[in-house]
PDB file of C-alpha atoms in Angstrom:
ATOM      1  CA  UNK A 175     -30.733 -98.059 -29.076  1.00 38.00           C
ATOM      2  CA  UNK A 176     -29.156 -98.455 -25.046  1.00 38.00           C
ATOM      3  CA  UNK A 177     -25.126 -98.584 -25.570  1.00 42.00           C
ATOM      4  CA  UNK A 178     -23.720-101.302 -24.569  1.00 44.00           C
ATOM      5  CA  UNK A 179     -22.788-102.115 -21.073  1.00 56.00           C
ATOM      6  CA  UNK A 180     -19.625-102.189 -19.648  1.00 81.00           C
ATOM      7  CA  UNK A 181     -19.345-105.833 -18.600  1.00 88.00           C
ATOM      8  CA  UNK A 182     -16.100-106.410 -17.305  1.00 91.00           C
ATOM      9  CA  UNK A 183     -13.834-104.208 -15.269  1.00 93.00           C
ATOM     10  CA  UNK A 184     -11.022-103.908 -17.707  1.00 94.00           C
ATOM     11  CA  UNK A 185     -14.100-102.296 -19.920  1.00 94.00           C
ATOM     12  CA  UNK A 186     -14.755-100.041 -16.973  1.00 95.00           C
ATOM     13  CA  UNK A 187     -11.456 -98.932 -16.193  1.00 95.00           C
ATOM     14  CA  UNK A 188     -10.692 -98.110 -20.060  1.00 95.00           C
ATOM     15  CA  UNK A 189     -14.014 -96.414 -20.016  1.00 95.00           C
ATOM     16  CA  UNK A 190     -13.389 -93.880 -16.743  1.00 94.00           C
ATOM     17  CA  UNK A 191      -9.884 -93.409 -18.030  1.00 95.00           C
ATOM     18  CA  UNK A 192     -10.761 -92.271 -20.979  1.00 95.00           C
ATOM     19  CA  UNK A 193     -13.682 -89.841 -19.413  1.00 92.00           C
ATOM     20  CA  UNK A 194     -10.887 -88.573 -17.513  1.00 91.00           C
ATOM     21  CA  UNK A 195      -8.475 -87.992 -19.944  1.00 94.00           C
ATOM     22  CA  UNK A 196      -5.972 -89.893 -18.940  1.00 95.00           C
ATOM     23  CA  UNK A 197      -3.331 -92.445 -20.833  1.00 96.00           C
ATOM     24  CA  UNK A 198      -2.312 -95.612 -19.121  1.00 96.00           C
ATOM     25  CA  UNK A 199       0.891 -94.008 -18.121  1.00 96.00           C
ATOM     26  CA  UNK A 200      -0.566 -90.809 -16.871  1.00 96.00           C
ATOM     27  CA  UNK A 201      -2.782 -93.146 -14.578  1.00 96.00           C
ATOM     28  CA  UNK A 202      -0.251 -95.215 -13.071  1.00 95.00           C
ATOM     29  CA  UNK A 203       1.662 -92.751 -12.200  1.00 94.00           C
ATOM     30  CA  UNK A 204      -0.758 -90.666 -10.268  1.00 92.00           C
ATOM     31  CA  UNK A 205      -1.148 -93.703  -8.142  1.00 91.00           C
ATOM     32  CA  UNK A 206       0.448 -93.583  -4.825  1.00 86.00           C
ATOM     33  CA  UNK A 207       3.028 -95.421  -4.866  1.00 87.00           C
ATOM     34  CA  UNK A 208       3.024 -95.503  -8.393  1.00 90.00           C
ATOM     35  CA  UNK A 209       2.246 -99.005 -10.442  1.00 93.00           C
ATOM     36  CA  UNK A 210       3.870 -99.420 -14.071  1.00 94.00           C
ATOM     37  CA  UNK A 211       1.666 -98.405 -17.275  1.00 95.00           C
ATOM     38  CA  UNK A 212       1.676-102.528 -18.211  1.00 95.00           C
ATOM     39  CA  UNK A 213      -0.011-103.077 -14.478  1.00 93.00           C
ATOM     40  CA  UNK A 214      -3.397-100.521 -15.906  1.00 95.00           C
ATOM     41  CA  UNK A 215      -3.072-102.408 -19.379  1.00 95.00           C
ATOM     42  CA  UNK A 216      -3.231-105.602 -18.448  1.00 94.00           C
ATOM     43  CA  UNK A 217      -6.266-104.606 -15.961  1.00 94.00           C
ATOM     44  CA  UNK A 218      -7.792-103.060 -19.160  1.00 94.00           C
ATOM     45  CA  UNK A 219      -7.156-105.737 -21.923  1.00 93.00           C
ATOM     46  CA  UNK A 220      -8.488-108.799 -19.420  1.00 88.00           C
ATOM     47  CA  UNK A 221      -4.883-110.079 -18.487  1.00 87.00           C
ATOM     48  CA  UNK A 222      -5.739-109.056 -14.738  1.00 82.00           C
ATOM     49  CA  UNK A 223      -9.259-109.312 -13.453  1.00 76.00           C
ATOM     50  CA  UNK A 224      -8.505-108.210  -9.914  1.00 75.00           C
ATOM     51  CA  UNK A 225      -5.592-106.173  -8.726  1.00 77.00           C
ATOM     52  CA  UNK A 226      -4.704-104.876  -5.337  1.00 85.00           C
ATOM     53  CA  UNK A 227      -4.194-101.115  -6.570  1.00 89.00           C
ATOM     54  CA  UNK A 228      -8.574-101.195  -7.261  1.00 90.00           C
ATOM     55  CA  UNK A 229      -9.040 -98.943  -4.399  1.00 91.00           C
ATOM     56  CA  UNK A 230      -6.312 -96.386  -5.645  1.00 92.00           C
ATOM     57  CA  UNK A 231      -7.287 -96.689  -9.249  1.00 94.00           C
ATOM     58  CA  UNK A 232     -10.875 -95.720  -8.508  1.00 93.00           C
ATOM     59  CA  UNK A 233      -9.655 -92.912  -6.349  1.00 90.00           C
ATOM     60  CA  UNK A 234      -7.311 -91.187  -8.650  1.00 91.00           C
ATOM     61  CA  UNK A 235     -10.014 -92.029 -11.381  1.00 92.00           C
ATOM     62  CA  UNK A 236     -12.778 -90.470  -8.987  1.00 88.00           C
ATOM     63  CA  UNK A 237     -15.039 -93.063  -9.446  1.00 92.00           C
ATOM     64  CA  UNK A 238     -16.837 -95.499  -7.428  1.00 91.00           C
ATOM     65  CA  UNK A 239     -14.278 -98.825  -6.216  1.00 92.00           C
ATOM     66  CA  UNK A 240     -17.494-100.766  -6.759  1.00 92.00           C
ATOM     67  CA  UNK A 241     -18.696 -99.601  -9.884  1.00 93.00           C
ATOM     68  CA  UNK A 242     -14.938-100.197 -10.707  1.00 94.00           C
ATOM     69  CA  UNK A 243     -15.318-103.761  -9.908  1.00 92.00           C
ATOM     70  CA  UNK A 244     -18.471-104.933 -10.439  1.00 92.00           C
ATOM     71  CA  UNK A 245     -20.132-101.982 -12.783  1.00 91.00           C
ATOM     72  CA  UNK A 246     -23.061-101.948  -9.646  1.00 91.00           C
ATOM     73  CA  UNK A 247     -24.613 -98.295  -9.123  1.00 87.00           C
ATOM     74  CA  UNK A 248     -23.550 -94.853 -10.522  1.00 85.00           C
ATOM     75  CA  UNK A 249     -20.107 -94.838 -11.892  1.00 88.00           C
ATOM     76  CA  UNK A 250     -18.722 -91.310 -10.465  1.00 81.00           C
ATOM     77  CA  UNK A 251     -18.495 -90.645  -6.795  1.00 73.00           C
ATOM     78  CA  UNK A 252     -21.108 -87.504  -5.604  1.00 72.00           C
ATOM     79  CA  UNK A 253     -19.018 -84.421  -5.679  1.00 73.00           C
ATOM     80  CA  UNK A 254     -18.488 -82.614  -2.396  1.00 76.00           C
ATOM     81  CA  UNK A 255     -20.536 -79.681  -2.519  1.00 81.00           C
ATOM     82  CA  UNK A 256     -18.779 -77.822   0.184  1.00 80.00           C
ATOM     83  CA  UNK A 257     -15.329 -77.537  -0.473  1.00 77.00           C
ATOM     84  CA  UNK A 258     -14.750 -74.767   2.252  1.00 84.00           C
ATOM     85  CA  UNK A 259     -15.582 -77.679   5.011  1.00 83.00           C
ATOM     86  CA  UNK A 260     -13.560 -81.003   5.182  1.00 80.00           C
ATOM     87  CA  UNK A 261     -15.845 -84.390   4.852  1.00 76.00           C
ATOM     88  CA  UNK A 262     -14.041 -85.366   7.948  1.00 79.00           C
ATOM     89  CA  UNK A 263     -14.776 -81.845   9.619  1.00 86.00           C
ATOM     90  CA  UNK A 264     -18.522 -83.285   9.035  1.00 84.00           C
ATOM     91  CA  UNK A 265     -18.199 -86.898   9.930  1.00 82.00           C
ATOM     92  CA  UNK A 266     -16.637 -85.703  13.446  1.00 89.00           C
ATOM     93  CA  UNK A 267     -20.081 -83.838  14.231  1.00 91.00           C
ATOM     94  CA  UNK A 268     -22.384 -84.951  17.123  1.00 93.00           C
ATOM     95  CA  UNK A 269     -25.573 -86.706  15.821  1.00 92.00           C
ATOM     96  CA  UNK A 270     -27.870 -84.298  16.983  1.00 94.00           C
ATOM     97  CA  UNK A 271     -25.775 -81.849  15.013  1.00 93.00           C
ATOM     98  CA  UNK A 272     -26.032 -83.911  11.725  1.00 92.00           C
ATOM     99  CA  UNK A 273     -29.794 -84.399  12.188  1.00 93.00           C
ATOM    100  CA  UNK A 274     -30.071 -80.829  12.628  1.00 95.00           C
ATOM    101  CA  UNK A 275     -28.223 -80.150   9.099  1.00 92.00           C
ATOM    102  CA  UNK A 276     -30.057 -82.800   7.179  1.00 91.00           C
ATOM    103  CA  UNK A 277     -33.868 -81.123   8.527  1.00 94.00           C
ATOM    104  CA  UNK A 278     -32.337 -77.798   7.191  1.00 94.00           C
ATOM    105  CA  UNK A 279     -31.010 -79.475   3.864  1.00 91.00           C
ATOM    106  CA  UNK A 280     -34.312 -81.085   3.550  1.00 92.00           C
ATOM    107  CA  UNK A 281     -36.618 -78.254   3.903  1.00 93.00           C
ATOM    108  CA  UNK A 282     -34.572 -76.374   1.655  1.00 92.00           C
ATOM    109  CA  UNK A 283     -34.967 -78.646  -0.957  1.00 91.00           C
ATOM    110  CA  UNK A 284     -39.191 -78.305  -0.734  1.00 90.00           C
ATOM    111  CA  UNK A 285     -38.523 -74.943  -0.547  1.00 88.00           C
ATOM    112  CA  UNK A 286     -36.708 -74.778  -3.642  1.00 85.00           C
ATOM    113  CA  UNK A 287     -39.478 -77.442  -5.253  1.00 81.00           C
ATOM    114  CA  UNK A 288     -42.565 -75.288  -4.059  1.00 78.00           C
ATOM    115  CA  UNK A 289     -40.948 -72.415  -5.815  1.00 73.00           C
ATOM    116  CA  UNK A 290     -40.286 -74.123  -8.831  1.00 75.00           C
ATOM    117  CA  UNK A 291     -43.562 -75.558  -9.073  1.00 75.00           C
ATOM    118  CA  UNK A 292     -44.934 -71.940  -8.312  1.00 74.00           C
ATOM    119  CA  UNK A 293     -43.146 -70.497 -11.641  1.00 68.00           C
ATOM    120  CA  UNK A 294     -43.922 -73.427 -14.067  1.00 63.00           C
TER     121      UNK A 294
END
């Protein structure tokens, strides 16, 4: 049997809060500014169906603002695999640069393939 889906975004919210471990309180306040405990409940029991603190919420909840809001695509953002180098360190690279890392990144991923289709 598929669970069922999470068709509203209070549903959503309760859901990734939960995953995170987090109570209504703890959430609101780890916004920035923070927003009262009532302002996540009232997301989460249907009261509010949009709220201008979305973009925050999803942050602090490190999950997708669109998956948030409209439950489209994966629900948790891709972690950053190279926490020694900024995103933004990355983003500020020339093109050529970029293009060079995503040939290396891709042949090391057929690499890795062809040698685990070599031990199977």
């Amino acid at each position: 049997m598929n669970p069922s889906p999470i068709n509203s975004i209070g549903a959503r919210l309760l859901a990734a809060r939960k995953k995170r471990g987090l109570s209504q309180e703890a959430l609101a306040k780890l916004l920035n500014p923070p927003i009262s405990q009532s302002a996540i409940a009232h997301i989460e029991n249907g009261r509010n169906e949009t709220s201008r603190h979305i973009v925050w919420i999803a942050a602090a909840l490190h999950v997708r603002a669109e998956w948030l809001v409209t439950g489209k695509g994966e629900m948790f953002e891709m972690e950053w695999p190279w926490p020694e180098t900024s995103r933004y360190t990355l983003e500020e690279l020339p093109a050529p640069v970029l293009e060079d890392i995503g040939d290396y990144i891709k042949m090391k991923i057929g690499q890795q393939t062809k040698h685990s289709k070599n031990h199977d």
